[in-house]
Coordinates of C-alpha atoms in Angstrom, one line a residue:
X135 CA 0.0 0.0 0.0
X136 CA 1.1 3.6 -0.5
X137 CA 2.3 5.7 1.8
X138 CA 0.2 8.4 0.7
X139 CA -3.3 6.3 1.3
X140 CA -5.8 6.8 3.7
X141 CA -7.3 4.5 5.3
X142 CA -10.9 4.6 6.8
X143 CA -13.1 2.6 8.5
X144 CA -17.0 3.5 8.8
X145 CA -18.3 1.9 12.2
X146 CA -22.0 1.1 12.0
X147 CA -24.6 -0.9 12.9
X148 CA -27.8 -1.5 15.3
X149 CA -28.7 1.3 18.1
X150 CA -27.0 -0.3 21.1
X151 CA -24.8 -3.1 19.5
X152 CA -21.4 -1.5 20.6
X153 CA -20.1 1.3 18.6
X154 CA -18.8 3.6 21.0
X155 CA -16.7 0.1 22.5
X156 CA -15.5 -0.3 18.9
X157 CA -14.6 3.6 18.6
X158 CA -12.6 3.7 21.3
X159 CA -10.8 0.3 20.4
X160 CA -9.8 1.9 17.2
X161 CA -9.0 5.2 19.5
X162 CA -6.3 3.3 21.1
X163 CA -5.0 1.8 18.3
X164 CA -4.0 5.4 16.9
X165 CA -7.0 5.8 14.5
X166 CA -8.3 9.3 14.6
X167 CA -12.4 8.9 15.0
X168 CA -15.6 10.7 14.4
X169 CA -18.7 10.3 16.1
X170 CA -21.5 10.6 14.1
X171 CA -20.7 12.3 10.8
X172 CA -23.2 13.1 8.9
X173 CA -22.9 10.9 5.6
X174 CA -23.2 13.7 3.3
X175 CA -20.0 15.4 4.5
X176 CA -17.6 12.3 4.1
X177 CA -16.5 13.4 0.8
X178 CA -15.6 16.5 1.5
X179 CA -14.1 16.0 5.1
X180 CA -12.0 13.2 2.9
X181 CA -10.6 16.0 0.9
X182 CA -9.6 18.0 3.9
X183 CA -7.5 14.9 5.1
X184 CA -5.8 14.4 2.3
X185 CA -4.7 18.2 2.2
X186 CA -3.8 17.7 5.3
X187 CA -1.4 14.6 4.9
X188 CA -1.1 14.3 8.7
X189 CA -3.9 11.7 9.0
X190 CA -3.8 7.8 7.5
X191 CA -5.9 6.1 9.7
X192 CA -9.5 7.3 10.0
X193 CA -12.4 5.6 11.7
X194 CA -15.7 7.4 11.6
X195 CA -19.0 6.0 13.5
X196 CA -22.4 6.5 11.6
X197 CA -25.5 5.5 13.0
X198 CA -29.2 6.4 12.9
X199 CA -28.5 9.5 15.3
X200 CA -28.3 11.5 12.4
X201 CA -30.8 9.6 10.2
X202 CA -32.1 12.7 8.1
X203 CA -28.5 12.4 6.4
X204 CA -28.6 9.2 6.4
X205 CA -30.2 8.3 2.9
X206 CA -27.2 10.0 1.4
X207 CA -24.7 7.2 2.4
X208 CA -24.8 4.6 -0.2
X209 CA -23.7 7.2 -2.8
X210 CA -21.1 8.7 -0.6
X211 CA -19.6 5.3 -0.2
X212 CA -19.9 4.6 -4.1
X213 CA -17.9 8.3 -4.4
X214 CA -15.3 6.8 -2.2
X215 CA -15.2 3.2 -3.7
X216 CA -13.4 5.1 -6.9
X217 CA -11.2 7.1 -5.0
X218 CA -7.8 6.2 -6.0
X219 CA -6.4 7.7 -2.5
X220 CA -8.6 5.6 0.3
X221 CA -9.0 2.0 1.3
X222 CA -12.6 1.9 3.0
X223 CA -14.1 -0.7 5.4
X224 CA -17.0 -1.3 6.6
X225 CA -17.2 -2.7 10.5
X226 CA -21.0 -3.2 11.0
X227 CA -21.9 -4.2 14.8
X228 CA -25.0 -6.3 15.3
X229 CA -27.1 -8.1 18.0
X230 CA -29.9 -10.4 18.7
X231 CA -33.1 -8.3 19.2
X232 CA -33.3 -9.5 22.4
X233 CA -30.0 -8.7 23.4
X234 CA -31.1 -5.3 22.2
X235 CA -33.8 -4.6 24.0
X236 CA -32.4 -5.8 27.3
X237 CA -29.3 -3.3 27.0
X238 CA -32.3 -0.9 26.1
X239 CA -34.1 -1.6 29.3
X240 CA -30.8 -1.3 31.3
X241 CA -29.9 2.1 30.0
X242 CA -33.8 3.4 30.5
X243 CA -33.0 5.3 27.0
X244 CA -35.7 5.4 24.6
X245 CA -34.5 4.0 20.4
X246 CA -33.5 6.7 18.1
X247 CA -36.6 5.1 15.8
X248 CA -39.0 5.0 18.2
X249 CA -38.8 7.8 20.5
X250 CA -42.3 7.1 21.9
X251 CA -43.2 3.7 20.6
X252 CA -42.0 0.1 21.8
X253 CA -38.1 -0.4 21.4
X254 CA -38.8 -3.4 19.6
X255 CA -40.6 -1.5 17.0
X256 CA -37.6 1.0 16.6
X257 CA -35.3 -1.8 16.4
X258 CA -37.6 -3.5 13.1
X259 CA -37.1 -0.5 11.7
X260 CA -33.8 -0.1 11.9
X261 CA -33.1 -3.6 10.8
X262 CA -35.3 -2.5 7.4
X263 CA -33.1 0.5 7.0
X264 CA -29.7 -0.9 7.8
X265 CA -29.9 -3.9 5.5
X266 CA -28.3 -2.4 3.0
X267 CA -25.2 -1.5 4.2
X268 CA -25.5 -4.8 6.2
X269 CA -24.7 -6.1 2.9
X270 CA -22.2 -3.8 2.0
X271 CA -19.6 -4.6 5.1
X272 CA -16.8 -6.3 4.9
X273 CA -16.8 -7.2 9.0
X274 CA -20.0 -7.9 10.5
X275 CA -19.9 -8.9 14.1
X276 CA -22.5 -9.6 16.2
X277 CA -22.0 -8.8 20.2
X278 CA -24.9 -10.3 21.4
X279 CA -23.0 -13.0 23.8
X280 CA -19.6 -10.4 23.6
X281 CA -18.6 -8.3 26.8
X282 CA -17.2 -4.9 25.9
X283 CA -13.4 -6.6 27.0
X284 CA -14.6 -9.2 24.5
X285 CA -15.4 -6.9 21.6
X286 CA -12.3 -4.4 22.3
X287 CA -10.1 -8.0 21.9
X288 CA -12.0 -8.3 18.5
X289 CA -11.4 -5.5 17.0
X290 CA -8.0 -5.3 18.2
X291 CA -7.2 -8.6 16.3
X292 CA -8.8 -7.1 13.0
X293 CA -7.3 -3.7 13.0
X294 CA -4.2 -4.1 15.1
X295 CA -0.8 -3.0 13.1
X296 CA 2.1 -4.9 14.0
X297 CA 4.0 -1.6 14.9
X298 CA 1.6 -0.3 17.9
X299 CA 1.1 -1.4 20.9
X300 CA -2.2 -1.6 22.4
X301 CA -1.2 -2.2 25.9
X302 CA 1.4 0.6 27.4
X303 CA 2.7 1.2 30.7
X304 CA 3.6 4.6 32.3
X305 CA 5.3 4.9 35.5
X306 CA 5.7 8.1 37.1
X307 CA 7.2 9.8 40.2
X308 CA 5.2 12.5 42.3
X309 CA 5.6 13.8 46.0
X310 CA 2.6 13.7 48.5
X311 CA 2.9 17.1 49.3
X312 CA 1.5 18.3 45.6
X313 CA -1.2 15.7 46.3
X314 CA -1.3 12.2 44.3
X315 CA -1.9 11.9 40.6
X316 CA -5.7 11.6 40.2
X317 CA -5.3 9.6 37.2
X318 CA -3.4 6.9 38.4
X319 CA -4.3 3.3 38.4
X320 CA -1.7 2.2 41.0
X321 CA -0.3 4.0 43.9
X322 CA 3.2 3.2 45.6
X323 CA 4.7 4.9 49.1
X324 CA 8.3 5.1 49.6
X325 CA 8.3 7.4 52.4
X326 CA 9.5 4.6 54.3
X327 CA 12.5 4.2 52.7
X328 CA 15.6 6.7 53.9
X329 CA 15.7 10.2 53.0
X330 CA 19.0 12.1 51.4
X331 CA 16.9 15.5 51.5
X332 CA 18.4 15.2 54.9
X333 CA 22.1 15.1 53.2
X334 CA 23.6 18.8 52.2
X335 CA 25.3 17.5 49.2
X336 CA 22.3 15.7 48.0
X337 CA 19.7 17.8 48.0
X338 CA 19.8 19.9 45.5
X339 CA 20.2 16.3 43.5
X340 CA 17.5 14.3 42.2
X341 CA 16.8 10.6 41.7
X342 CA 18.5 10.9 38.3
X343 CA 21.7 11.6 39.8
X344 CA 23.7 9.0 40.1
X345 CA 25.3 9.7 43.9
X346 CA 21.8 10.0 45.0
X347 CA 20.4 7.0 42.7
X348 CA 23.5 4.7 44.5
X349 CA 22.1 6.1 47.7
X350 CA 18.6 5.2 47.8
X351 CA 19.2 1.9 46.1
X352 CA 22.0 0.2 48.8
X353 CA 19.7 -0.1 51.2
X354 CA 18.0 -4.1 51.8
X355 CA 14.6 -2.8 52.3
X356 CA 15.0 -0.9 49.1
X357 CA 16.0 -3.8 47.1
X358 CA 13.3 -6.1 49.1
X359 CA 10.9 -3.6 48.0
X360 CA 11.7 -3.7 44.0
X361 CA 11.9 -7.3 44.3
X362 CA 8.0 -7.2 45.7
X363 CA 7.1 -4.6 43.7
X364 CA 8.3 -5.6 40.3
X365 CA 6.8 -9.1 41.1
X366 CA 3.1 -7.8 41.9
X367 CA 3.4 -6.1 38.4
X368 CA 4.3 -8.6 36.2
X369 CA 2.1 -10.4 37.7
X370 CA -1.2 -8.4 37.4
X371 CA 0.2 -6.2 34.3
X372 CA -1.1 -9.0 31.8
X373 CA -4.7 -9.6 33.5
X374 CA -5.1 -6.0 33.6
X375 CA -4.3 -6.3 29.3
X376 CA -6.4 -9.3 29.3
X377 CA -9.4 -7.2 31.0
X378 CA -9.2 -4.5 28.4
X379 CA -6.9 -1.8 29.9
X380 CA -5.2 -0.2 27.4
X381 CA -2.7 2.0 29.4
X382 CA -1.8 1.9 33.1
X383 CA -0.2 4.4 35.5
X384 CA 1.9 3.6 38.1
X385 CA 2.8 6.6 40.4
X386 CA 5.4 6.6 42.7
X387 CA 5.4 9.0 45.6
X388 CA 7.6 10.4 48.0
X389 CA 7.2 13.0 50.3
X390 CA 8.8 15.8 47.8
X391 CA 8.9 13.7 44.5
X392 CA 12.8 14.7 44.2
X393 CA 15.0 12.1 45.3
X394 CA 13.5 8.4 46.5
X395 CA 10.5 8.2 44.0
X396 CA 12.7 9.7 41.2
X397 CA 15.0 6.8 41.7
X398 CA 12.6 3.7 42.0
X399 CA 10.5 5.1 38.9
X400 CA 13.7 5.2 37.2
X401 CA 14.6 1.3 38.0
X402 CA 10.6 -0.1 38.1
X403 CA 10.1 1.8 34.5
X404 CA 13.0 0.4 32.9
X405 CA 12.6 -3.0 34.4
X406 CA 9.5 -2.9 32.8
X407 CA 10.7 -2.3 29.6
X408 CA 11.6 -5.5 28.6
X409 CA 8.4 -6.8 28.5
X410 CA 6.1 -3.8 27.9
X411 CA 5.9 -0.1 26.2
X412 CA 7.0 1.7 29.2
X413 CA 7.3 5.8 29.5
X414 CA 8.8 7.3 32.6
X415 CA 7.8 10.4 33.4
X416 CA 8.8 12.6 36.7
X417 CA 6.1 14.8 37.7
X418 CA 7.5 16.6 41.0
X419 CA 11.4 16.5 40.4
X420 CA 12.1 19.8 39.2
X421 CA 9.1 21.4 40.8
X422 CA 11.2 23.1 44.4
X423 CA 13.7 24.0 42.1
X424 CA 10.7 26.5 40.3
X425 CA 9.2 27.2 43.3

């Protein structure tokens, strides 16, 4: 395939079958999405992308939502069937009508066909619209027995290029004093551990330095405490992939997120580079030193 050509897949498929699951699959994966784009405007937001020759991979959702467009698809998709510059596939998501109306009845929302009829009315009608482009995918998959860790696994298998990773680590220092990362998954304490703050020399030095790095590592609890540590996570990291999880922080805190979390995100992170896509990231260290 050229370099130069775009790739797009059109996510669509029955009212409540999983299309914001498959979205964000193809979100992590590194394919820039749309939700609900009218069908009308695909050519022409097509032409902005190519000008734009910073986009490849493209994955747009269409559904019902915006139905008054929606007559206008099959000849937007014949336009881009003879376009030279895109590669276009269609991912429609389906489910047993029961399955259907149970997620319905779960959600208390009302179908987009049948606002204030039965939902299995709605969902006959959309099955008469839809069949078309039923016809017209090239993956059909139907969720009714799939859990959303099921489906993301799915589409990961179909879409997945072999130079991405869906499943990425990040481990990252902090200090308690600037309060803990609200966005991580997994929190670690090393106040515990010996302090060079409390050594002139040292303190101006971070984790990164290598007298201060020696220093926090010689101690046995530290090195009783990687061993633990680095054990818990490769043994969880792969159920957490298996469940779904596409990226997981690990913060590592200390009092003033200089010197002792510095240095332990610094070993745990590239530790955990030989099995996963790792970033280390330092959140505090140069933080007293601005202040």
């Amino acid at each position: 395939m050229a370099s130069n050509q775009l790739q797009l897949v059109i996510i669509t498929g029955m009212s409540g079958a999983g299309k914001t699951v498959a979205m964000q699959s193809l979100e992590d994966l590194g394919y820039f999405c749309v939700d609900n784009l009218p069908p009308s405007l695909l050519p022409k937001f097509w032409e902005l992308m190519k000008e734009s020759g910073k986009m490849t991979r493209i994955a747009l959702v269409m559904d019902l939502r915006g139905r008054e467009f929606f007559d206008s698809i099959q000849s937007a998709l014949d336009e881009l069937d003879n376009t030279s510059f895109i590669t276009t596939k269609i991912l429609f998501l389906d489910a047993d009508d029961q399955v259907l109306v149970s997620r319905y009845k779960e959600t208390r929302r009302h179908h987009p066909l049948a606002p204030t009829g039965s939902i299995t009315e709605g969902i006959e009608a959309e099955r008469e619209m839809l069949s078309d482009l039923k016809g017209r995918a090239q993956l059909v998959i139907n969720t009714s027995s799939l859990k959303p860790r099921e489906l993301r696994e799915r589409i990961n298998r179909e879409f997945k290029t072999s130079e991405r990773e869906v499943f990425n680590v990040q481990v990252m220092s902090f200090g308690f004093k600037y309060g803990l990362p609200i966005d991580a998954d997994l929190v670690f304490d090393v106040r515990f551990l010996p302090n060079p703050h409390y050594i002139d020399k040292m303190r101006p030095l971070t984790g990164r330095d290598q007298e201060v790095y020696d220093y926090v590592m010689k101690w046995p609890e530290t090195q009783e405490f990687l061993d633990k540590v680095v054990d818990l996570l490769l043994f969880t990291l792969p159920f957490y992939k298996r469940e779904g999880k596409t990226q997981l922080l690990i913060a590592i805190g200390c009092t003033g997120g200089q010197h002792r979390s510095v240095a332990l995100t610094e070993y745990i992170g590239k530790t955990l580079q030989n099995k996963y896509e790792t970033g280390i990231s330092h959140r505090d260290m140069k933080r007293r030193k601005e202040s």
